[in-house]
mmCIF file of C-alpha atoms and ligand atoms in Angstrom:
data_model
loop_
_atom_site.group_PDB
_atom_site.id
_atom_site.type_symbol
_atom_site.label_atom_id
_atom_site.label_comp_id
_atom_site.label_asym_id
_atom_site.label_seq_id
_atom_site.Cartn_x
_atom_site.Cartn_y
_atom_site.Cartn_z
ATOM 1 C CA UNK A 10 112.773 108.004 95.221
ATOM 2 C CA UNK A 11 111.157 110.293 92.878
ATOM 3 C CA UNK A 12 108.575 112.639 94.475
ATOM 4 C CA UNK A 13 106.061 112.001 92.112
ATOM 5 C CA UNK A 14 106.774 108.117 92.543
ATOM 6 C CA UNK A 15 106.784 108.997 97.013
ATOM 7 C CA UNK A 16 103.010 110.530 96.318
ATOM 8 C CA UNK A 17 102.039 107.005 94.210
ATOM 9 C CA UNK A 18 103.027 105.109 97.101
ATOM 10 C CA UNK A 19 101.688 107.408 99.979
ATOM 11 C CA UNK A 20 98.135 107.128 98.640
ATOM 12 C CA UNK A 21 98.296 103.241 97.916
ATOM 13 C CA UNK A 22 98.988 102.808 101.634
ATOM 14 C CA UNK A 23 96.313 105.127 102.382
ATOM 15 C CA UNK A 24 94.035 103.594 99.708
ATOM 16 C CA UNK A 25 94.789 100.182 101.597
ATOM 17 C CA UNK A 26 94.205 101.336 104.832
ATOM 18 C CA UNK A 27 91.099 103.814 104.541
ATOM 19 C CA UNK A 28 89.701 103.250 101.387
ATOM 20 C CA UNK A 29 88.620 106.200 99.584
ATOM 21 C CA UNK A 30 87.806 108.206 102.833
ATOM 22 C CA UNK A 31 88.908 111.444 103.577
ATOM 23 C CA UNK A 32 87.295 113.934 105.854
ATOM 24 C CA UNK A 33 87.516 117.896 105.398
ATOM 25 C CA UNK A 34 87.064 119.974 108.329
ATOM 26 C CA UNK A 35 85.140 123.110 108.968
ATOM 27 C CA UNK A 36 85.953 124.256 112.836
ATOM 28 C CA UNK A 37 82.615 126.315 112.954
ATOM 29 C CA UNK A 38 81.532 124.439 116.140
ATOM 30 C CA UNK A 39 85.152 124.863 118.178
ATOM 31 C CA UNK A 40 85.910 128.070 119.727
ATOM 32 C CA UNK A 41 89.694 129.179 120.138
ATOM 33 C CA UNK A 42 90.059 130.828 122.983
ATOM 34 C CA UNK A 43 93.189 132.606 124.564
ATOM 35 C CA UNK A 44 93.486 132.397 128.239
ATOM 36 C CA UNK A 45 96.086 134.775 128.503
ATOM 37 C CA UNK A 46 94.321 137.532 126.324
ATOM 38 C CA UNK A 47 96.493 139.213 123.507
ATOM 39 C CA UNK A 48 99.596 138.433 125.908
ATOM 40 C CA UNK A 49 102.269 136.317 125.136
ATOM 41 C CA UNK A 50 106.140 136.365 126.452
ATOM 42 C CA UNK A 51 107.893 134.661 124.057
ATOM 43 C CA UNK A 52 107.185 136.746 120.962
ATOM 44 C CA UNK A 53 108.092 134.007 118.627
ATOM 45 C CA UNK A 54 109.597 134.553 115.343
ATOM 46 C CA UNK A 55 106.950 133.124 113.180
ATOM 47 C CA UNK A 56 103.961 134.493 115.618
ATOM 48 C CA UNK A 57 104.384 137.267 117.632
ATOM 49 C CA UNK A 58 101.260 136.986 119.434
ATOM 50 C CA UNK A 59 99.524 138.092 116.091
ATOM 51 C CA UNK A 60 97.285 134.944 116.140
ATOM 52 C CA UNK A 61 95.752 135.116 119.497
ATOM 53 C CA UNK A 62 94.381 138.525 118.304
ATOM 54 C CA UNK A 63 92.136 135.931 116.412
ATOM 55 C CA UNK A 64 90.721 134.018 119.476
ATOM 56 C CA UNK A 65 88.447 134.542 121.941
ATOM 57 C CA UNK A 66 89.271 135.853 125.657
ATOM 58 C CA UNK A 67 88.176 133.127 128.003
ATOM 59 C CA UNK A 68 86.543 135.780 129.931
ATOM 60 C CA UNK A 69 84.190 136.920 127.103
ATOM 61 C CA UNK A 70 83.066 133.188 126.187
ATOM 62 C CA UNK A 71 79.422 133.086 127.162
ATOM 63 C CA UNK A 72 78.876 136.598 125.220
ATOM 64 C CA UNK A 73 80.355 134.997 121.833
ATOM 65 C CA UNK A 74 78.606 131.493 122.693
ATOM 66 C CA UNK A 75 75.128 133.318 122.071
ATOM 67 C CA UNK A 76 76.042 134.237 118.725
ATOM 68 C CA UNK A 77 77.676 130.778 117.332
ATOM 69 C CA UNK A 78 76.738 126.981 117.985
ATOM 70 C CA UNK A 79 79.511 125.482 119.260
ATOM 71 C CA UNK A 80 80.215 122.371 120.450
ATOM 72 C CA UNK A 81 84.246 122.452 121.636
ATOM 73 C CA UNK A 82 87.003 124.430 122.277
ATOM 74 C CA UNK A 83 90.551 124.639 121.532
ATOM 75 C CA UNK A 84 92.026 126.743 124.355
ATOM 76 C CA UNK A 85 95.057 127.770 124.070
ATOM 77 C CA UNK A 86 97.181 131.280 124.941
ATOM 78 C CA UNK A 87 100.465 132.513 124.935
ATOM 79 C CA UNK A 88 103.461 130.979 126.622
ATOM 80 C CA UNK A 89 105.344 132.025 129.446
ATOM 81 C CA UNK A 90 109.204 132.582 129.581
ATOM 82 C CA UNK A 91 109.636 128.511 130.071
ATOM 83 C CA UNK A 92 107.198 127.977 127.054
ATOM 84 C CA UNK A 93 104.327 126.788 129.391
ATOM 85 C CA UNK A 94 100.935 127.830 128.127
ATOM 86 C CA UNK A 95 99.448 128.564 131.823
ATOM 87 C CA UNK A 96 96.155 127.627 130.892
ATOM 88 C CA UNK A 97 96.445 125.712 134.696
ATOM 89 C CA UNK A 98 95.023 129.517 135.861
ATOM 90 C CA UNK A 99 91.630 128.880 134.425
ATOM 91 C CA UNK A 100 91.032 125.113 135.617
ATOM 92 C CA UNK A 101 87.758 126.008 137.149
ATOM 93 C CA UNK A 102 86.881 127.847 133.627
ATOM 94 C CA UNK A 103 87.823 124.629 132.229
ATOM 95 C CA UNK A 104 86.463 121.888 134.448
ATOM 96 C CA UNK A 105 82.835 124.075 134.111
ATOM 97 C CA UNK A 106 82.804 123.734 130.153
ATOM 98 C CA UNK A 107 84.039 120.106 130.359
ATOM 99 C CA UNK A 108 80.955 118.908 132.738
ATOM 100 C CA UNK A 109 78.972 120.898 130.643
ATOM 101 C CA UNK A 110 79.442 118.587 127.886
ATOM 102 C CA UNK A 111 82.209 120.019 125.378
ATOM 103 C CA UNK A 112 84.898 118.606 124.062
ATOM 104 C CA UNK A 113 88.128 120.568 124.685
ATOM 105 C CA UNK A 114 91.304 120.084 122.736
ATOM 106 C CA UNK A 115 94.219 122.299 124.525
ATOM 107 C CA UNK A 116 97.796 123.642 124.002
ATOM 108 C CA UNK A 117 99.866 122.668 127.135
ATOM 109 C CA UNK A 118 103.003 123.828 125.894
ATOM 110 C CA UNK A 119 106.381 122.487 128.346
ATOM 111 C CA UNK A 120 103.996 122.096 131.295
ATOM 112 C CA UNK A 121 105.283 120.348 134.303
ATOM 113 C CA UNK A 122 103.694 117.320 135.189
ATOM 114 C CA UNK A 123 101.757 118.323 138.495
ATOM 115 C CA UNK A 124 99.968 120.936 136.326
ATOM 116 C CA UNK A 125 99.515 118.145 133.738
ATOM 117 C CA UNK A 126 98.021 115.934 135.718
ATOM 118 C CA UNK A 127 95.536 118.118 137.532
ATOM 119 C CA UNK A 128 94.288 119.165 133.962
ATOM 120 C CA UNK A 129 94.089 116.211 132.113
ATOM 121 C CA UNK A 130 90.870 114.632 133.650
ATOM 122 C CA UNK A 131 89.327 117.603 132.072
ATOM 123 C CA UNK A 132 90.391 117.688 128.467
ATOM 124 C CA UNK A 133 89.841 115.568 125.470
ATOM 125 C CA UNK A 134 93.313 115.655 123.860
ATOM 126 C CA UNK A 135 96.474 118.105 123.824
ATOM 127 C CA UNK A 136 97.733 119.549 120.681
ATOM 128 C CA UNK A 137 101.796 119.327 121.514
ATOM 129 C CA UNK A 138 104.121 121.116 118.728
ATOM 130 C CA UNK A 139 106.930 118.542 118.712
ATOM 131 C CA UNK A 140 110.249 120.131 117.572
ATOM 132 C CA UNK A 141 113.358 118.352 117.670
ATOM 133 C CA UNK A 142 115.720 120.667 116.726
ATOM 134 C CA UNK A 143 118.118 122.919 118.886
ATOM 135 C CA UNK A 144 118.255 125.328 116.652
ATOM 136 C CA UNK A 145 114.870 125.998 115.724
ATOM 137 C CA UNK A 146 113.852 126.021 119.339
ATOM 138 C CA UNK A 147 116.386 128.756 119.682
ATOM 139 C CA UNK A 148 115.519 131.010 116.707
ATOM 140 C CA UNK A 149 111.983 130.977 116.900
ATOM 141 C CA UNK A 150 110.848 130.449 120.312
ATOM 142 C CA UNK A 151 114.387 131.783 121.777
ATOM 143 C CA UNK A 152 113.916 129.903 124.715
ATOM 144 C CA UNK A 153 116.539 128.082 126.790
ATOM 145 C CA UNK A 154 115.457 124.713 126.079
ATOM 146 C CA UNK A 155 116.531 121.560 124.223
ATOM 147 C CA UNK A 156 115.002 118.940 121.805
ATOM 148 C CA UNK A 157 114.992 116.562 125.229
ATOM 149 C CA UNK A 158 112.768 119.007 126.778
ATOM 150 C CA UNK A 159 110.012 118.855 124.224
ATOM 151 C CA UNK A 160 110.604 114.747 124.181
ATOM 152 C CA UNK A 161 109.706 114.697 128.356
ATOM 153 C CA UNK A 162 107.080 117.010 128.025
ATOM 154 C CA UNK A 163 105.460 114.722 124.963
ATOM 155 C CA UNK A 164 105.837 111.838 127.361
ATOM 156 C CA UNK A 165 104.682 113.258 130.029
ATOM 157 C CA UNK A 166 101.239 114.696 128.359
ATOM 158 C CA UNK A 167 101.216 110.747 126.427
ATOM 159 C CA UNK A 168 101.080 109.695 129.996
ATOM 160 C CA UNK A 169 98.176 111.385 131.016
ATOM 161 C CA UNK A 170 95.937 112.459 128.012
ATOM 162 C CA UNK A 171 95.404 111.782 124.905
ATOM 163 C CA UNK A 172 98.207 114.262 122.896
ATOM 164 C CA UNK A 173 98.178 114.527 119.042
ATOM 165 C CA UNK A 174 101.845 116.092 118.203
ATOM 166 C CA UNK A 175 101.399 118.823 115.314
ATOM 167 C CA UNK A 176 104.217 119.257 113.502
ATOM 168 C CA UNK A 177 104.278 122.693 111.902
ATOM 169 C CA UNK A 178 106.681 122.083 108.549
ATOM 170 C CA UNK A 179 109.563 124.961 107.795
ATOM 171 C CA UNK A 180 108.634 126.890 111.062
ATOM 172 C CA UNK A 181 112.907 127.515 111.002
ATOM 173 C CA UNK A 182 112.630 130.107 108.129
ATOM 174 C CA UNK A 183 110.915 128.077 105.910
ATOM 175 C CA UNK A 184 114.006 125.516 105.949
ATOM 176 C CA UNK A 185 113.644 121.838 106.278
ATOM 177 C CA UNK A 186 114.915 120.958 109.766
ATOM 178 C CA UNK A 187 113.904 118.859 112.600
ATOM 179 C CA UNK A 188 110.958 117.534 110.482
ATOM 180 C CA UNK A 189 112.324 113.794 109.485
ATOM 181 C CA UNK A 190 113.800 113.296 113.001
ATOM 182 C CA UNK A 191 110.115 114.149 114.432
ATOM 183 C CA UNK A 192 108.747 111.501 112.218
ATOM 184 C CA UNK A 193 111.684 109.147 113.544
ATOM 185 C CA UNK A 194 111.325 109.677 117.173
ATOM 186 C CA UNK A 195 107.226 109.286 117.022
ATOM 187 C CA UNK A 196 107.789 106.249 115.310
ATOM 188 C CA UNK A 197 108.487 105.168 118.148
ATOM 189 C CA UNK A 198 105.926 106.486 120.325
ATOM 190 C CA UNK A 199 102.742 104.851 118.262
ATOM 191 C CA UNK A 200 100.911 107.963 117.657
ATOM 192 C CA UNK A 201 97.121 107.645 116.986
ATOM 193 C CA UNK A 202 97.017 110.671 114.718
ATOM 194 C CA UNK A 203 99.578 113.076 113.568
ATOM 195 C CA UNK A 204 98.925 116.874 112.207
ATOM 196 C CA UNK A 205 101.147 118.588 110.071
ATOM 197 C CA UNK A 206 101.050 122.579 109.736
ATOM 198 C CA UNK A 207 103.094 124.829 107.721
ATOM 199 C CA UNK A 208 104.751 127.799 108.222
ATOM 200 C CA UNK A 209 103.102 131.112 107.061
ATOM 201 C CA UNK A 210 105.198 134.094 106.630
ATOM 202 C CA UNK A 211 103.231 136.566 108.980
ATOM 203 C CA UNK A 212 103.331 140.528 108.694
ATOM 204 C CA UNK A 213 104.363 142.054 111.755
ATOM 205 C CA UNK A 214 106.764 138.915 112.670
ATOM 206 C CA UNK A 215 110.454 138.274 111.922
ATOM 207 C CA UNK A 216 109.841 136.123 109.572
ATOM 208 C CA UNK A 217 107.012 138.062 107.460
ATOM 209 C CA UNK A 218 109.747 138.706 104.546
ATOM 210 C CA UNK A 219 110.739 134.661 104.373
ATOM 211 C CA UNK A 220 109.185 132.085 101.523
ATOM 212 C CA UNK A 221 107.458 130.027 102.856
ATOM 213 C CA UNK A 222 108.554 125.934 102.541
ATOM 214 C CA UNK A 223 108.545 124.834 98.970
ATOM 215 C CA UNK A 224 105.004 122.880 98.832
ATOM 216 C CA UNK A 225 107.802 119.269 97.244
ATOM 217 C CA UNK A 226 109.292 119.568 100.467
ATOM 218 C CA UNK A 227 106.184 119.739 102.268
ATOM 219 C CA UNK A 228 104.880 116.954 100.377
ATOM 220 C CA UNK A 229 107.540 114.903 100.987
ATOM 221 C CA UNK A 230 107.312 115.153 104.487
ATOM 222 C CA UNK A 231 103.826 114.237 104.172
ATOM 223 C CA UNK A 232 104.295 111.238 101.983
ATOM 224 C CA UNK A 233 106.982 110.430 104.478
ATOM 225 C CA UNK A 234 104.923 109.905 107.470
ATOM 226 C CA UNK A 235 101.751 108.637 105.055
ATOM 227 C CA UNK A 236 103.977 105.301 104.526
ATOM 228 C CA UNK A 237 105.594 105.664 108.171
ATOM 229 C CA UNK A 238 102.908 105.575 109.762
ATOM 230 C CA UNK A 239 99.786 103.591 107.295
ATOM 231 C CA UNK A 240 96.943 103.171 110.209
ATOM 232 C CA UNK A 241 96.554 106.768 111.638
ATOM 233 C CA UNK A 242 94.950 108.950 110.545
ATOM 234 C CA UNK A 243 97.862 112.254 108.624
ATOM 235 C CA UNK A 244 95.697 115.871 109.020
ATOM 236 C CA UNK A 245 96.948 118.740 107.488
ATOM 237 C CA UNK A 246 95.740 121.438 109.877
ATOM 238 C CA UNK A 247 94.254 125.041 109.784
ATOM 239 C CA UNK A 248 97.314 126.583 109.606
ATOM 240 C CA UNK A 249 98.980 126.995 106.307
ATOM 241 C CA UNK A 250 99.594 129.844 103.526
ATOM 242 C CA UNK A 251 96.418 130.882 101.556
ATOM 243 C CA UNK A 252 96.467 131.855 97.926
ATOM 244 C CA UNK A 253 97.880 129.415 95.044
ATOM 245 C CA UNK A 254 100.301 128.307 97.936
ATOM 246 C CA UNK A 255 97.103 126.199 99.765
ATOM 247 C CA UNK A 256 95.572 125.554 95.975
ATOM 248 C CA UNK A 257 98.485 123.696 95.058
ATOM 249 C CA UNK A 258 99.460 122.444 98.535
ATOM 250 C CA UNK A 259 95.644 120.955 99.225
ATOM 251 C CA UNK A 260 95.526 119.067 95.957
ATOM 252 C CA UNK A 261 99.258 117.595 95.831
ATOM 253 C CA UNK A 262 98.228 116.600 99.962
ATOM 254 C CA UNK A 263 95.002 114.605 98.483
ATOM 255 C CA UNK A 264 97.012 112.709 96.071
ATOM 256 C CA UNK A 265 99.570 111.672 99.019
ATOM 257 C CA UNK A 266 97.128 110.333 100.815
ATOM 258 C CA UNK A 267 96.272 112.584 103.822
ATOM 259 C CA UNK A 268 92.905 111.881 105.930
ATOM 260 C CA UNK A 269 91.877 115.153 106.554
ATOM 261 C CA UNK A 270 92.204 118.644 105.494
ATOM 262 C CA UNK A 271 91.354 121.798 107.308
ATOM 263 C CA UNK A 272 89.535 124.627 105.614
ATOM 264 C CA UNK A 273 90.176 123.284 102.133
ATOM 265 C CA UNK A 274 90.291 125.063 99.231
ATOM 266 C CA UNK A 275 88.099 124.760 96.356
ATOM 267 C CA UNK A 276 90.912 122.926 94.304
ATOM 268 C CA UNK A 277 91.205 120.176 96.515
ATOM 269 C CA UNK A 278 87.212 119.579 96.859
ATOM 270 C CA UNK A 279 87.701 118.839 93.014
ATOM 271 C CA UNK A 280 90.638 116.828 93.104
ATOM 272 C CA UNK A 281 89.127 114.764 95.758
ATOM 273 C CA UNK A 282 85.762 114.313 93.488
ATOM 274 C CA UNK A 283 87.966 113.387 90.863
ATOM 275 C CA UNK A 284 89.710 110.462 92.280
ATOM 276 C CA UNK A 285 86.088 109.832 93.709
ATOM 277 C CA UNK A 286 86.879 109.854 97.820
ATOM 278 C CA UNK A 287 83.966 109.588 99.850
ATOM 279 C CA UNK A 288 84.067 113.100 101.221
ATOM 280 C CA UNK A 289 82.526 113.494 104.927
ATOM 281 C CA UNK A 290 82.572 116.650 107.057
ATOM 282 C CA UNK A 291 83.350 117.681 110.245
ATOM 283 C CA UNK A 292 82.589 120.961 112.249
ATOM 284 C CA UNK A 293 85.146 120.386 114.764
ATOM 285 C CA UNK A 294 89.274 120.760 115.532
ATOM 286 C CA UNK A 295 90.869 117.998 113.223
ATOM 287 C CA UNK A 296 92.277 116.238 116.259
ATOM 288 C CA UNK A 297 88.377 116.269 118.059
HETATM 289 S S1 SF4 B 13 95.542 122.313 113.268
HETATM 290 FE FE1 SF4 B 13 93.669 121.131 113.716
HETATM 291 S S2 SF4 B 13 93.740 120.856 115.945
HETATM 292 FE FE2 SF4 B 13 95.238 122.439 115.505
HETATM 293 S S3 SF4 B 13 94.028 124.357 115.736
HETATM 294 FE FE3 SF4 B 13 93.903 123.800 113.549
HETATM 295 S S4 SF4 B 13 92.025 122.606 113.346
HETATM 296 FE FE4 SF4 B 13 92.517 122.704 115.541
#
């Protein structure tokens, strides 16, 4: 099927499932916060560590709390060699901001399921990065593990929390690879939300001299899991190239009938007026 006759489609189903909703997210009120500081082990191609220079050390929360109203947290960190993100080391930090009130949405990683289970009574959901693809696992996160390992730990998590898998589109490069087999295998898994990300070339990483994905083959995933998968709600996340890149990206994502768009750019606030969506906003993580 034609691509431009895949994005017709993808918004019908979306158009007969959610009407003309579609939310756009503004994090303001979530905090990222690293729990392993600027440290990470696994030095991934496409990151590096660069982005938890971004976040917050959970150590120095209650100083940035009194400048910003926030109302979650995504906690995260860098992995460890077995790409665990040992966020188990600050349970007590956790468990105090979850009777406090907040909603917490955290990255796991491959965490064992002892760890998992002592944690999970004190989140709200876990972001999991499903890849599928021995290859990809091995030239970006270099790590000695397979596709199977990132299906058990999905399963595990799905047994104990709510987990929303993101699936972050060309992360390989910029090449098409596990993507459509990701979509397959949560088919099967009945997913109550899915998030898609998208590579961005980043300076100081391997891959800061790649292209990122074309934004067709991006779209095509997306249209792929809109008519996959027509009751949940399809997020395209925070992270994804800026520039003309997101312009273009944002406004072909409205007209395949995505559900909510992170940070969205001024071109896609139109498009979405245009085809008159009833716009609502959120200040929190897309998967919150
Ligand atoms: S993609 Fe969504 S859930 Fe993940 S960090 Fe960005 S806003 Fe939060």
């Amino acid at each position: 099927m034609k691509l431009e006759d895949k994005m017709v489609k993808a918004l019908k189903v979306k158009e007969n499932n959610f009407g003309k909703n579609i939310i756009f997210s503004y994090p303001n009120k979530t905090l990222a916060v690293t729990t392993t500081g600027n440290e990470c082990s696994l030095k991934c191609a496409h990151c590096n560590g660069h982005y938890l220079k971004n976040m917050t050390d959970i150590n120095e929360i209650d100083e940035k709390m009194k400048h910003r109203n926030v109302d979650s947290f995504l906690i995260s960190g860098g992995c460890s060699f077995d790409g665990n993100v040992p966020i188990i080391n600050h349970l007590e930090d956790i468990k105090n901001l979850k009777n406090k009130g907040y909603k917490i949405n955290a990255h796991l990683g491959l965490m064992d399921e002892d760890d998992v289970k002592k944690i999970s009574d004190y989140i709200d959901v876990a972001s999991f990065d499903i890849l599928l693809n021995n290859e990809t696992i091995k030239n970006v996160y270099k790590i000695d593990k397979k596709k199977e390992d990132y299906i058990k730990s999905y399963e595990i998590l799905k047994k104990h929390t709510r987990v929303v898998p993101h699936i972050c589109i060309g992360m390989d490069s910029g090449q098409i690879k596990g993507e459509y087999d990701a979509l397959e295998y949560l088919k099967t898994q009945n997913p109550d939300c899915i998030t898609f990300i998208v590579l961005i070339p980043t300076k100081g990483t391997e891959f800061e001299k790649i292209q990122p994905p074309k934004i067709e083959d991006v779209i095509d995933v997306i249209c792929e899991a809109r008519i996959k998968f027509p009751n949940i709600h399809i997020n395209l996340g925070c992270m994804r190239p800026r520039g003309q890149y997101r312009k273009q990206l944002d406004k072909m994502a409205i007209l395949s009938g995505i559900n909510n768009i992170v940070m969205p750019s001024k071109e896609a606030i139109k498009e979405a007026m245009k085809i008159k969506c009833n716009i609502q906003e959120f200040e929190r993580c897309c998967v919150l």
